[in-house]
Amino acid sequence: MRELLPGLALLCLLGWLSLTSEPGHPSPPAGAKTFRTLLAVSLREREREEEEETTGATRRSRSPPGRAGVELVEQGVFWSERADRSPPAGFSERHVQRWQHRARSSRLVSLEKGCGRLSNRLATFSDGSRACVRYGINPDQVLGETLSFYLSRLLGVRNAPALALSRVNTNADQWARVRREVQAAQWADRPVVSLSEWIGNLSDVVSPLPLRAGARGLHPSADGLANVTERQARELAQWSDLIVFDYLTANFDRLASNLLSLQWDSRVMERSTNNLHRTPKGALVFIDNEAGLVHGYRVLPMWEHYHESLLKTLCIFRKETARRVAELHRSRDAAGQLLALYLASEPLAPQLGFLSEEHAQLLQSRTDRLYQHIMQCKAKYGQ
């Protein structure tokens, strides 16, 4: 009987995933081209990017083999300034604060089915902007999504869309015009939900070659980076942040699930990555992070092997991300700093709650493990 338990656990997990997983890029309502709304890149910007790409390729062709790749890495394990230029469409602190203010104060004029899960809704504000309203199967999913967002800000990772909490109250001015839609959704009385920014003009993303099964990974190597353009390097730097982010949050519903699927689908890495998209300007967008921190920690024994495997593929980091990981390691208070940011930024934080003591300790241990991994990479590749 004991021999059957691991197999039964996996079957139960897969059944749960089939019932609860969301598509990475849910279908927009009729008449809407995409789910979220960002300005598309102008023709001039596209031409300039293509010109930079061509110029960079010409410059590399005249360089000694491997030279261009070496210039993309500093101090052995950090992406250089050339590779680590902030994506133009990343979510800056100013953008997040403005969006949060608008999301907490603007009237909702419609709620439609959307945002993947049947219990979620696509909301439209009076100014025409939209947000994904996450109700979740239980409050832990809203909490996981919210804390994952604030952890991304604590790490300086600007790829998660802006998020704000709201209490559903059809007697309040913000929710009054969607009373019927709220009743039709059959939500609990006055639940706390998350509103996440809806971004438009997104495209699917496939895992880069260095991160696919059997590849070397993102390790410093003149040979491995010799043919990488600066534009590609800027995306790879964001992939390194994604691996760090998903490792700390133990989010299995993105890269780790792909590794699991390799057992029966050898080409899964060549297909679109779940819950990951790209803007026209090249910024990766980490969406639907509800599996992180809370539920991800609860089922960690089932997924830790895959999280560790992904971490071992990475030995090049964004310098700022590595610096913040080091600070959280030295402070021995990663959960405390996350809580301070959460409480300072989110008025409804006390109503939604925070990590349990066990999960707070788990966040610190994963931070320490990540820091040790970065130090091991520096010892191996550092100059």
mmCIF file of C-alpha atoms in Angstrom:
data_model
loop_
_atom_site.group_PDB
_atom_site.id
_atom_site.type_symbol
_atom_site.label_atom_id
_atom_site.label_comp_id
_atom_site.label_asym_id
_atom_site.label_seq_id
_atom_site.Cartn_x
_atom_site.Cartn_y
_atom_site.Cartn_z
ATOM 1 C CA MET A 1 0.000 0.000 0.000
ATOM 2 C CA ARG A 2 2.808 2.404 0.882
ATOM 3 C CA GLU A 3 4.369 1.853 -2.526
ATOM 4 C CA LEU A 4 1.159 3.082 -4.174
ATOM 5 C CA LEU A 5 0.901 6.324 -2.215
ATOM 6 C CA PRO A 6 3.343 8.456 -4.299
ATOM 7 C CA GLY A 7 1.593 7.435 -7.514
ATOM 8 C CA LEU A 8 -1.842 8.141 -6.054
ATOM 9 C CA ALA A 9 -0.645 11.545 -4.832
ATOM 10 C CA LEU A 10 0.594 12.429 -8.309
ATOM 11 C CA LEU A 11 -2.682 11.312 -9.914
ATOM 12 C CA CYS A 12 -4.660 13.404 -7.432
ATOM 13 C CA LEU A 13 -2.413 16.393 -8.109
ATOM 14 C CA LEU A 14 -2.813 16.081 -11.868
ATOM 15 C CA GLY A 15 -6.576 15.829 -11.445
ATOM 16 C CA TRP A 16 -6.529 18.964 -9.323
ATOM 17 C CA LEU A 17 -4.479 20.794 -11.923
ATOM 18 C CA SER A 18 -6.878 19.862 -14.704
ATOM 19 C CA LEU A 19 -9.760 21.287 -12.694
ATOM 20 C CA THR A 20 -8.095 24.431 -11.426
ATOM 21 C CA SER A 21 -5.411 25.531 -13.863
ATOM 22 C CA GLU A 22 -6.076 28.627 -15.876
ATOM 23 C CA PRO A 23 -5.051 29.277 -19.446
ATOM 24 C CA GLY A 24 -2.022 31.527 -19.596
ATOM 25 C CA HIS A 25 -3.734 34.083 -21.820
ATOM 26 C CA PRO A 26 -7.538 33.977 -21.418
ATOM 27 C CA SER A 27 -9.815 34.948 -24.274
ATOM 28 C CA PRO A 28 -10.964 38.584 -24.378
ATOM 29 C CA PRO A 29 -14.602 39.571 -24.581
ATOM 30 C CA ALA A 30 -16.235 40.165 -27.940
ATOM 31 C CA GLY A 31 -14.922 43.291 -29.647
ATOM 32 C CA ALA A 32 -11.716 43.388 -27.604
ATOM 33 C CA LYS A 33 -8.516 42.405 -29.353
ATOM 34 C CA THR A 34 -6.552 41.550 -26.199
ATOM 35 C CA PHE A 35 -7.027 41.087 -22.450
ATOM 36 C CA ARG A 36 -4.906 43.931 -21.144
ATOM 37 C CA THR A 37 -4.318 47.433 -22.559
ATOM 38 C CA LEU A 38 -0.872 48.895 -23.197
ATOM 39 C CA LEU A 39 0.074 51.172 -26.083
ATOM 40 C CA ALA A 40 1.428 49.205 -29.036
ATOM 41 C CA VAL A 41 4.947 49.978 -30.235
ATOM 42 C CA SER A 42 4.939 52.603 -32.963
ATOM 43 C CA LEU A 43 6.287 51.861 -36.413
ATOM 44 C CA ARG A 44 9.254 54.118 -35.725
ATOM 45 C CA GLU A 45 10.116 52.210 -32.547
ATOM 46 C CA ARG A 46 9.924 48.912 -34.394
ATOM 47 C CA GLU A 47 12.219 50.220 -37.133
ATOM 48 C CA ARG A 48 14.689 51.498 -34.539
ATOM 49 C CA GLU A 49 14.737 48.117 -32.765
ATOM 50 C CA GLU A 50 15.337 46.351 -36.075
ATOM 51 C CA GLU A 51 18.138 48.784 -36.893
ATOM 52 C CA GLU A 52 19.755 48.184 -33.485
ATOM 53 C CA GLU A 53 19.451 44.450 -34.025
ATOM 54 C CA THR A 54 21.116 44.671 -37.445
ATOM 55 C CA THR A 55 23.867 46.976 -36.180
ATOM 56 C CA GLY A 56 24.566 44.661 -33.251
ATOM 57 C CA ALA A 57 24.772 41.628 -35.520
ATOM 58 C CA THR A 58 27.223 43.428 -37.813
ATOM 59 C CA ARG A 59 29.347 44.483 -34.855
ATOM 60 C CA ARG A 60 29.468 40.902 -33.558
ATOM 61 C CA SER A 61 30.424 39.496 -36.944
ATOM 62 C CA ARG A 62 33.574 41.654 -36.846
ATOM 63 C CA SER A 63 34.454 40.692 -33.279
ATOM 64 C CA PRO A 64 36.622 37.747 -32.218
ATOM 65 C CA PRO A 65 34.585 34.593 -31.445
ATOM 66 C CA GLY A 66 32.913 34.786 -28.065
ATOM 67 C CA ARG A 67 33.722 38.447 -27.446
ATOM 68 C CA ALA A 68 30.129 39.689 -27.729
ATOM 69 C CA GLY A 69 28.982 37.033 -25.282
ATOM 70 C CA VAL A 70 31.626 37.937 -22.735
ATOM 71 C CA GLU A 71 30.570 41.589 -22.866
ATOM 72 C CA LEU A 72 27.082 40.584 -21.753
ATOM 73 C CA VAL A 73 28.368 39.360 -18.367
ATOM 74 C CA GLU A 74 30.166 41.251 -15.601
ATOM 75 C CA GLN A 75 32.038 39.907 -12.563
ATOM 76 C CA GLY A 76 31.503 36.408 -13.847
ATOM 77 C CA VAL A 77 27.824 35.953 -12.976
ATOM 78 C CA PHE A 78 25.943 39.247 -13.469
ATOM 79 C CA TRP A 79 24.261 40.542 -16.578
ATOM 80 C CA SER A 80 26.072 43.634 -17.814
ATOM 81 C CA GLU A 81 24.421 47.034 -18.252
ATOM 82 C CA ARG A 82 24.068 46.280 -21.954
ATOM 83 C CA ALA A 83 22.017 43.180 -21.162
ATOM 84 C CA ASP A 84 20.210 44.548 -18.116
ATOM 85 C CA ARG A 85 18.505 47.616 -19.526
ATOM 86 C CA SER A 86 15.107 47.893 -17.901
ATOM 87 C CA PRO A 87 12.378 46.863 -20.384
ATOM 88 C CA PRO A 88 10.536 50.009 -21.580
ATOM 89 C CA ALA A 89 7.186 48.431 -20.730
ATOM 90 C CA GLY A 90 8.173 47.224 -17.256
ATOM 91 C CA PHE A 91 5.906 48.276 -14.400
ATOM 92 C CA SER A 92 7.681 51.112 -12.615
ATOM 93 C CA GLU A 93 6.931 52.144 -9.045
ATOM 94 C CA ARG A 94 5.216 55.298 -10.277
ATOM 95 C CA HIS A 95 3.053 53.313 -12.682
ATOM 96 C CA VAL A 96 2.038 50.830 -9.972
ATOM 97 C CA GLN A 97 1.087 53.559 -7.489
ATOM 98 C CA ARG A 98 -0.988 55.441 -10.051
ATOM 99 C CA TRP A 99 -2.755 52.286 -11.167
ATOM 100 C CA GLN A 100 -3.507 51.234 -7.583
ATOM 101 C CA HIS A 101 -5.036 54.625 -6.812
ATOM 102 C CA ARG A 102 -7.225 54.412 -9.909
ATOM 103 C CA ALA A 103 -8.259 50.814 -9.201
ATOM 104 C CA ARG A 104 -9.293 51.655 -5.626
ATOM 105 C CA SER A 105 -11.220 54.806 -6.492
ATOM 106 C CA SER A 106 -12.762 54.306 -9.960
ATOM 107 C CA ARG A 107 -16.282 53.037 -10.508
ATOM 108 C CA LEU A 108 -16.814 49.640 -12.068
ATOM 109 C CA VAL A 109 -19.264 49.707 -14.974
ATOM 110 C CA SER A 110 -19.243 46.040 -16.030
ATOM 111 C CA LEU A 111 -18.188 42.563 -14.938
ATOM 112 C CA GLU A 112 -17.833 39.807 -17.520
ATOM 113 C CA LYS A 113 -16.659 36.227 -17.459
ATOM 114 C CA GLY A 114 -12.967 36.113 -18.167
ATOM 115 C CA CYS A 115 -9.568 35.894 -16.516
ATOM 116 C CA GLY A 116 -9.502 32.133 -16.870
ATOM 117 C CA ARG A 117 -11.127 30.627 -13.795
ATOM 118 C CA LEU A 118 -14.932 30.512 -13.802
ATOM 119 C CA SER A 119 -15.129 32.354 -10.475
ATOM 120 C CA ASN A 120 -13.027 35.273 -11.747
ATOM 121 C CA ARG A 121 -14.302 38.251 -13.707
ATOM 122 C CA LEU A 122 -13.034 40.806 -16.208
ATOM 123 C CA ALA A 123 -13.899 44.254 -14.868
ATOM 124 C CA THR A 124 -14.203 47.498 -16.827
ATOM 125 C CA PHE A 125 -13.780 50.838 -15.075
ATOM 126 C CA SER A 126 -15.594 54.031 -15.967
ATOM 127 C CA ASP A 127 -12.511 55.335 -17.795
ATOM 128 C CA GLY A 128 -12.488 52.268 -20.057
ATOM 129 C CA SER A 129 -9.485 50.557 -18.465
ATOM 130 C CA ARG A 130 -9.797 46.958 -17.304
ATOM 131 C CA ALA A 131 -8.709 44.690 -14.507
ATOM 132 C CA CYS A 132 -8.824 41.013 -13.738
ATOM 133 C CA VAL A 133 -10.916 40.420 -10.619
ATOM 134 C CA ARG A 134 -9.595 37.330 -8.856
ATOM 135 C CA TYR A 135 -12.098 35.740 -6.508
ATOM 136 C CA GLY A 136 -10.420 32.345 -6.446
ATOM 137 C CA ILE A 137 -11.645 29.006 -5.209
ATOM 138 C CA ASN A 138 -10.613 30.086 -1.707
ATOM 139 C CA PRO A 139 -8.966 33.159 -0.128
ATOM 140 C CA ASP A 140 -5.537 31.469 -0.202
ATOM 141 C CA GLN A 141 -5.374 31.984 -3.954
ATOM 142 C CA VAL A 142 -6.077 35.705 -3.631
ATOM 143 C CA LEU A 143 -3.488 35.880 -0.840
ATOM 144 C CA GLY A 144 -0.904 33.990 -2.910
ATOM 145 C CA GLU A 145 -1.420 36.280 -5.898
ATOM 146 C CA THR A 146 -1.187 39.391 -3.703
ATOM 147 C CA LEU A 147 1.877 38.395 -1.686
ATOM 148 C CA SER A 148 3.666 37.199 -4.818
ATOM 149 C CA PHE A 149 3.135 40.638 -6.345
ATOM 150 C CA TYR A 150 4.557 42.434 -3.307
ATOM 151 C CA LEU A 151 7.496 40.022 -3.123
ATOM 152 C CA SER A 152 8.286 40.860 -6.756
ATOM 153 C CA ARG A 153 8.418 44.545 -5.799
ATOM 154 C CA LEU A 154 10.629 43.746 -2.802
ATOM 155 C CA LEU A 155 13.026 41.948 -5.163
ATOM 156 C CA GLY A 156 13.001 44.774 -7.707
ATOM 157 C CA VAL A 157 11.416 42.449 -10.276
ATOM 158 C CA ARG A 158 9.061 44.644 -12.308
ATOM 159 C CA ASN A 159 7.372 42.037 -14.475
ATOM 160 C CA ALA A 160 4.207 41.337 -12.458
ATOM 161 C CA PRO A 161 1.207 43.539 -13.404
ATOM 162 C CA ALA A 162 0.033 46.132 -10.883
ATOM 163 C CA LEU A 163 -2.343 44.778 -8.254
ATOM 164 C CA ALA A 164 -4.680 46.175 -5.598
ATOM 165 C CA LEU A 165 -7.173 44.624 -3.196
ATOM 166 C CA SER A 166 -10.830 45.577 -3.031
ATOM 167 C CA ARG A 167 -13.747 44.534 -0.836
ATOM 168 C CA VAL A 168 -16.818 43.720 -2.924
ATOM 169 C CA ASN A 169 -19.665 45.862 -1.589
ATOM 170 C CA THR A 170 -22.563 46.628 -3.928
ATOM 171 C CA ASN A 171 -23.779 49.327 -1.536
ATOM 172 C CA ALA A 172 -20.528 51.225 -2.057
ATOM 173 C CA ASP A 173 -20.162 53.655 -4.936
ATOM 174 C CA GLN A 174 -17.397 51.681 -6.655
ATOM 175 C CA TRP A 175 -19.425 48.447 -6.967
ATOM 176 C CA ALA A 176 -23.007 49.781 -7.134
ATOM 177 C CA ARG A 177 -23.343 49.668 -10.932
ATOM 178 C CA VAL A 178 -22.365 45.989 -11.134
ATOM 179 C CA ARG A 179 -24.739 44.719 -8.420
ATOM 180 C CA ARG A 180 -26.497 42.276 -10.743
ATOM 181 C CA GLU A 181 -23.233 40.875 -12.083
ATOM 182 C CA VAL A 182 -21.948 40.343 -8.540
ATOM 183 C CA GLN A 183 -25.121 38.501 -7.583
ATOM 184 C CA ALA A 184 -24.877 36.352 -10.706
ATOM 185 C CA ALA A 185 -21.290 35.420 -9.825
ATOM 186 C CA GLN A 186 -22.558 33.899 -6.549
ATOM 187 C CA TRP A 187 -19.614 35.168 -4.557
ATOM 188 C CA ALA A 188 -19.594 35.090 -0.781
ATOM 189 C CA ASP A 189 -20.841 38.156 1.065
ATOM 190 C CA ARG A 190 -18.421 41.075 0.717
ATOM 191 C CA PRO A 191 -15.279 39.088 -0.145
ATOM 192 C CA VAL A 192 -11.836 40.620 -0.521
ATOM 193 C CA VAL A 193 -10.729 40.219 -4.134
ATOM 194 C CA SER A 194 -7.622 41.235 -6.044
ATOM 195 C CA LEU A 195 -7.710 43.560 -9.035
ATOM 196 C CA SER A 196 -4.763 43.068 -11.393
ATOM 197 C CA GLU A 197 -4.003 45.286 -14.349
ATOM 198 C CA TRP A 198 -5.121 43.969 -17.723
ATOM 199 C CA ILE A 199 -2.308 44.296 -20.280
ATOM 200 C CA GLY A 200 -2.872 44.280 -24.025
ATOM 201 C CA ASN A 201 -0.980 43.350 -27.192
ATOM 202 C CA LEU A 202 0.667 40.393 -25.500
ATOM 203 C CA SER A 203 2.248 37.469 -27.315
ATOM 204 C CA ASP A 204 3.036 33.965 -26.128
ATOM 205 C CA VAL A 205 6.536 33.057 -24.968
ATOM 206 C CA VAL A 206 8.516 29.864 -25.523
ATOM 207 C CA SER A 207 11.371 28.801 -23.238
ATOM 208 C CA PRO A 208 14.731 29.974 -24.658
ATOM 209 C CA LEU A 209 17.079 27.285 -25.940
ATOM 210 C CA PRO A 210 19.514 27.460 -22.963
ATOM 211 C CA LEU A 211 16.679 26.483 -20.580
ATOM 212 C CA ARG A 212 15.240 23.575 -22.499
ATOM 213 C CA ALA A 213 15.698 19.957 -21.448
ATOM 214 C CA GLY A 214 19.256 18.772 -21.990
ATOM 215 C CA ALA A 215 20.667 22.282 -22.567
ATOM 216 C CA ARG A 216 23.506 23.834 -20.579
ATOM 217 C CA GLY A 217 21.324 26.426 -18.917
ATOM 218 C CA LEU A 218 22.000 30.128 -18.354
ATOM 219 C CA HIS A 219 25.623 29.761 -17.283
ATOM 220 C CA PRO A 220 28.491 32.178 -18.109
ATOM 221 C CA SER A 221 30.194 30.920 -21.242
ATOM 222 C CA ALA A 222 31.719 32.741 -24.194
ATOM 223 C CA ASP A 223 30.616 29.882 -26.422
ATOM 224 C CA GLY A 224 27.107 29.811 -24.987
ATOM 225 C CA LEU A 225 26.541 33.566 -25.337
ATOM 226 C CA ALA A 226 28.574 34.262 -28.471
ATOM 227 C CA ASN A 227 25.533 34.360 -30.759
ATOM 228 C CA VAL A 228 23.206 36.132 -28.321
ATOM 229 C CA THR A 229 22.114 39.609 -29.406
ATOM 230 C CA GLU A 230 21.664 42.427 -26.902
ATOM 231 C CA ARG A 231 17.926 42.257 -27.434
ATOM 232 C CA GLN A 232 17.913 38.529 -26.702
ATOM 233 C CA ALA A 233 20.123 39.105 -23.661
ATOM 234 C CA ARG A 234 17.593 41.584 -22.249
ATOM 235 C CA GLU A 235 14.970 38.858 -22.420
ATOM 236 C CA LEU A 236 17.295 36.236 -20.932
ATOM 237 C CA ALA A 237 17.965 38.597 -18.005
ATOM 238 C CA GLN A 238 14.218 38.632 -17.374
ATOM 239 C CA TRP A 239 14.143 34.828 -17.541
ATOM 240 C CA SER A 240 16.772 34.747 -14.808
ATOM 241 C CA ASP A 241 14.473 36.932 -12.684
ATOM 242 C CA LEU A 242 11.579 34.587 -13.444
ATOM 243 C CA ILE A 243 13.499 31.537 -12.198
ATOM 244 C CA VAL A 244 14.497 33.423 -9.015
ATOM 245 C CA PHE A 245 10.921 34.634 -8.480
ATOM 246 C CA ASP A 246 9.281 31.249 -9.039
ATOM 247 C CA TYR A 247 11.856 29.529 -6.828
ATOM 248 C CA LEU A 248 11.224 31.859 -3.889
ATOM 249 C CA THR A 249 7.426 31.649 -4.263
ATOM 250 C CA ALA A 250 7.469 27.901 -5.124
ATOM 251 C CA ASN A 251 5.075 28.663 -7.986
ATOM 252 C CA PHE A 252 4.602 25.357 -9.804
ATOM 253 C CA ASP A 253 2.085 26.667 -12.353
ATOM 254 C CA ARG A 254 4.592 27.944 -14.889
ATOM 255 C CA LEU A 255 8.047 26.445 -15.460
ATOM 256 C CA ALA A 256 7.907 23.590 -12.943
ATOM 257 C CA SER A 257 4.742 22.210 -14.526
ATOM 258 C CA ASN A 258 6.588 22.089 -17.864
ATOM 259 C CA LEU A 259 9.296 19.916 -16.326
ATOM 260 C CA LEU A 260 6.648 17.576 -14.952
ATOM 261 C CA SER A 261 5.044 17.355 -18.395
ATOM 262 C CA LEU A 262 8.335 16.250 -19.966
ATOM 263 C CA GLN A 263 7.547 12.750 -18.722
ATOM 264 C CA TRP A 264 4.879 12.360 -21.398
ATOM 265 C CA ASP A 265 5.491 15.320 -23.731
ATOM 266 C CA SER A 266 9.104 15.639 -24.866
ATOM 267 C CA ARG A 267 8.375 18.850 -26.801
ATOM 268 C CA VAL A 268 6.552 20.761 -24.071
ATOM 269 C CA MET A 269 9.428 23.271 -23.786
ATOM 270 C CA GLU A 270 8.909 24.191 -27.441
ATOM 271 C CA ARG A 271 5.361 25.328 -26.719
ATOM 272 C CA SER A 272 4.037 28.464 -25.043
ATOM 273 C CA THR A 273 4.918 28.818 -21.382
ATOM 274 C CA ASN A 274 1.927 28.936 -19.063
ATOM 275 C CA ASN A 275 1.193 32.267 -17.370
ATOM 276 C CA LEU A 276 3.974 34.105 -19.195
ATOM 277 C CA HIS A 277 3.651 36.648 -22.017
ATOM 278 C CA ARG A 278 5.665 39.334 -23.803
ATOM 279 C CA THR A 279 4.787 42.945 -24.615
ATOM 280 C CA PRO A 280 5.661 44.399 -28.040
ATOM 281 C CA LYS A 281 8.592 46.206 -26.413
ATOM 282 C CA GLY A 282 10.096 42.991 -25.109
ATOM 283 C CA ALA A 283 9.065 42.989 -21.446
ATOM 284 C CA LEU A 284 8.023 39.623 -20.061
ATOM 285 C CA VAL A 285 4.794 39.709 -18.042
ATOM 286 C CA PHE A 286 4.421 37.252 -15.133
ATOM 287 C CA ILE A 287 0.653 36.751 -14.809
ATOM 288 C CA ASP A 288 -1.577 34.610 -12.574
ATOM 289 C CA ASN A 289 0.754 34.035 -9.610
ATOM 290 C CA GLU A 290 -1.917 32.628 -7.301
ATOM 291 C CA ALA A 291 -0.007 29.343 -6.809
ATOM 292 C CA GLY A 292 2.869 31.209 -5.175
ATOM 293 C CA LEU A 293 3.870 31.359 -1.497
ATOM 294 C CA VAL A 294 0.706 29.929 0.077
ATOM 295 C CA HIS A 295 -0.562 27.032 -2.023
ATOM 296 C CA GLY A 296 2.860 26.537 -3.585
ATOM 297 C CA TYR A 297 4.385 26.104 -0.121
ATOM 298 C CA ARG A 298 1.608 23.745 0.935
ATOM 299 C CA VAL A 299 2.316 21.298 -1.915
ATOM 300 C CA LEU A 300 6.075 21.931 -1.998
ATOM 301 C CA PRO A 301 7.133 18.297 -1.368
ATOM 302 C CA MET A 302 5.515 17.313 -4.662
ATOM 303 C CA TRP A 303 7.351 20.011 -6.625
ATOM 304 C CA GLU A 304 10.668 20.718 -4.906
ATOM 305 C CA HIS A 305 12.621 18.454 -7.244
ATOM 306 C CA TYR A 306 11.490 20.547 -10.221
ATOM 307 C CA HIS A 307 12.169 23.868 -8.471
ATOM 308 C CA GLU A 308 15.713 22.728 -7.633
ATOM 309 C CA SER A 309 16.282 21.520 -11.187
ATOM 310 C CA LEU A 310 15.292 24.932 -12.551
ATOM 311 C CA LEU A 311 17.519 26.770 -10.082
ATOM 312 C CA LYS A 312 20.505 24.675 -11.169
ATOM 313 C CA THR A 313 20.029 25.852 -14.764
ATOM 314 C CA LEU A 314 20.765 29.437 -13.669
ATOM 315 C CA CYS A 315 24.155 30.978 -12.960
ATOM 316 C CA ILE A 316 23.725 34.483 -14.418
ATOM 317 C CA PHE A 317 21.686 36.979 -12.419
ATOM 318 C CA ARG A 318 20.526 40.561 -12.586
ATOM 319 C CA LYS A 319 22.867 42.462 -10.283
ATOM 320 C CA GLU A 320 20.042 44.322 -8.527
ATOM 321 C CA THR A 321 18.042 41.149 -7.920
ATOM 322 C CA ALA A 322 21.086 39.389 -6.468
ATOM 323 C CA ARG A 323 21.782 42.405 -4.238
ATOM 324 C CA ARG A 324 18.277 42.333 -2.808
ATOM 325 C CA VAL A 325 18.433 38.576 -2.233
ATOM 326 C CA ALA A 326 21.685 39.134 -0.317
ATOM 327 C CA GLU A 327 20.014 41.814 1.818
ATOM 328 C CA LEU A 328 17.080 39.527 2.642
ATOM 329 C CA HIS A 329 19.536 36.761 3.519
ATOM 330 C CA ARG A 330 21.587 38.972 5.825
ATOM 331 C CA SER A 331 18.537 40.481 7.533
ATOM 332 C CA ARG A 332 17.174 37.026 8.413
ATOM 333 C CA ASP A 333 13.748 38.650 8.110
ATOM 334 C CA ALA A 334 12.482 38.188 4.540
ATOM 335 C CA ALA A 335 8.900 37.640 5.720
ATOM 336 C CA GLY A 336 9.061 40.668 8.018
ATOM 337 C CA GLN A 337 10.180 42.936 5.184
ATOM 338 C CA LEU A 338 7.495 41.518 2.910
ATOM 339 C CA LEU A 339 4.884 42.138 5.613
ATOM 340 C CA ALA A 340 6.063 45.732 6.129
ATOM 341 C CA LEU A 341 5.769 46.507 2.405
ATOM 342 C CA TYR A 342 2.402 44.746 2.205
ATOM 343 C CA LEU A 343 0.930 46.659 5.159
ATOM 344 C CA ALA A 344 2.307 49.992 3.967
ATOM 345 C CA SER A 345 0.962 49.536 0.442
ATOM 346 C CA GLU A 346 -2.313 47.705 0.919
ATOM 347 C CA PRO A 347 -5.133 49.108 3.121
ATOM 348 C CA LEU A 348 -6.993 45.768 3.117
ATOM 349 C CA ALA A 349 -3.960 43.692 4.145
ATOM 350 C CA PRO A 350 -5.285 43.079 7.701
ATOM 351 C CA GLN A 351 -8.551 41.693 6.277
ATOM 352 C CA LEU A 352 -6.841 39.291 3.857
ATOM 353 C CA GLY A 353 -4.129 38.071 6.211
ATOM 354 C CA PHE A 354 -0.498 37.033 5.775
ATOM 355 C CA LEU A 355 1.784 33.997 5.757
ATOM 356 C CA SER A 356 1.631 31.471 8.580
ATOM 357 C CA GLU A 357 4.703 31.231 10.792
ATOM 358 C CA GLU A 358 5.668 27.981 9.054
ATOM 359 C CA HIS A 359 5.461 29.569 5.612
ATOM 360 C CA ALA A 360 7.334 32.664 6.811
ATOM 361 C CA GLN A 361 10.212 30.413 7.893
ATOM 362 C CA LEU A 362 10.019 28.599 4.568
ATOM 363 C CA LEU A 363 10.395 31.894 2.680
ATOM 364 C CA GLN A 364 13.552 32.646 4.677
ATOM 365 C CA SER A 365 15.025 29.191 4.086
ATOM 366 C CA ARG A 366 14.418 29.482 0.353
ATOM 367 C CA THR A 367 15.987 32.948 0.361
ATOM 368 C CA ASP A 368 19.045 31.505 2.109
ATOM 369 C CA ARG A 369 19.230 28.609 -0.356
ATOM 370 C CA LEU A 370 19.035 31.036 -3.283
ATOM 371 C CA TYR A 371 21.762 33.220 -1.794
ATOM 372 C CA GLN A 372 24.019 30.168 -1.339
ATOM 373 C CA HIS A 373 23.413 29.203 -4.953
ATOM 374 C CA ILE A 374 24.452 32.672 -6.153
ATOM 375 C CA MET A 375 27.614 32.448 -4.029
ATOM 376 C CA GLN A 376 28.420 29.026 -5.495
ATOM 377 C CA CYS A 377 28.072 30.465 -9.003
ATOM 378 C CA LYS A 378 30.378 33.357 -8.083
ATOM 379 C CA ALA A 379 32.949 30.931 -6.699
ATOM 380 C CA LYS A 380 32.843 28.930 -9.912
ATOM 381 C CA TYR A 381 32.673 31.707 -12.504
ATOM 382 C CA GLY A 382 33.633 34.929 -10.707
ATOM 383 C CA GLN A 383 36.710 36.804 -11.909
#
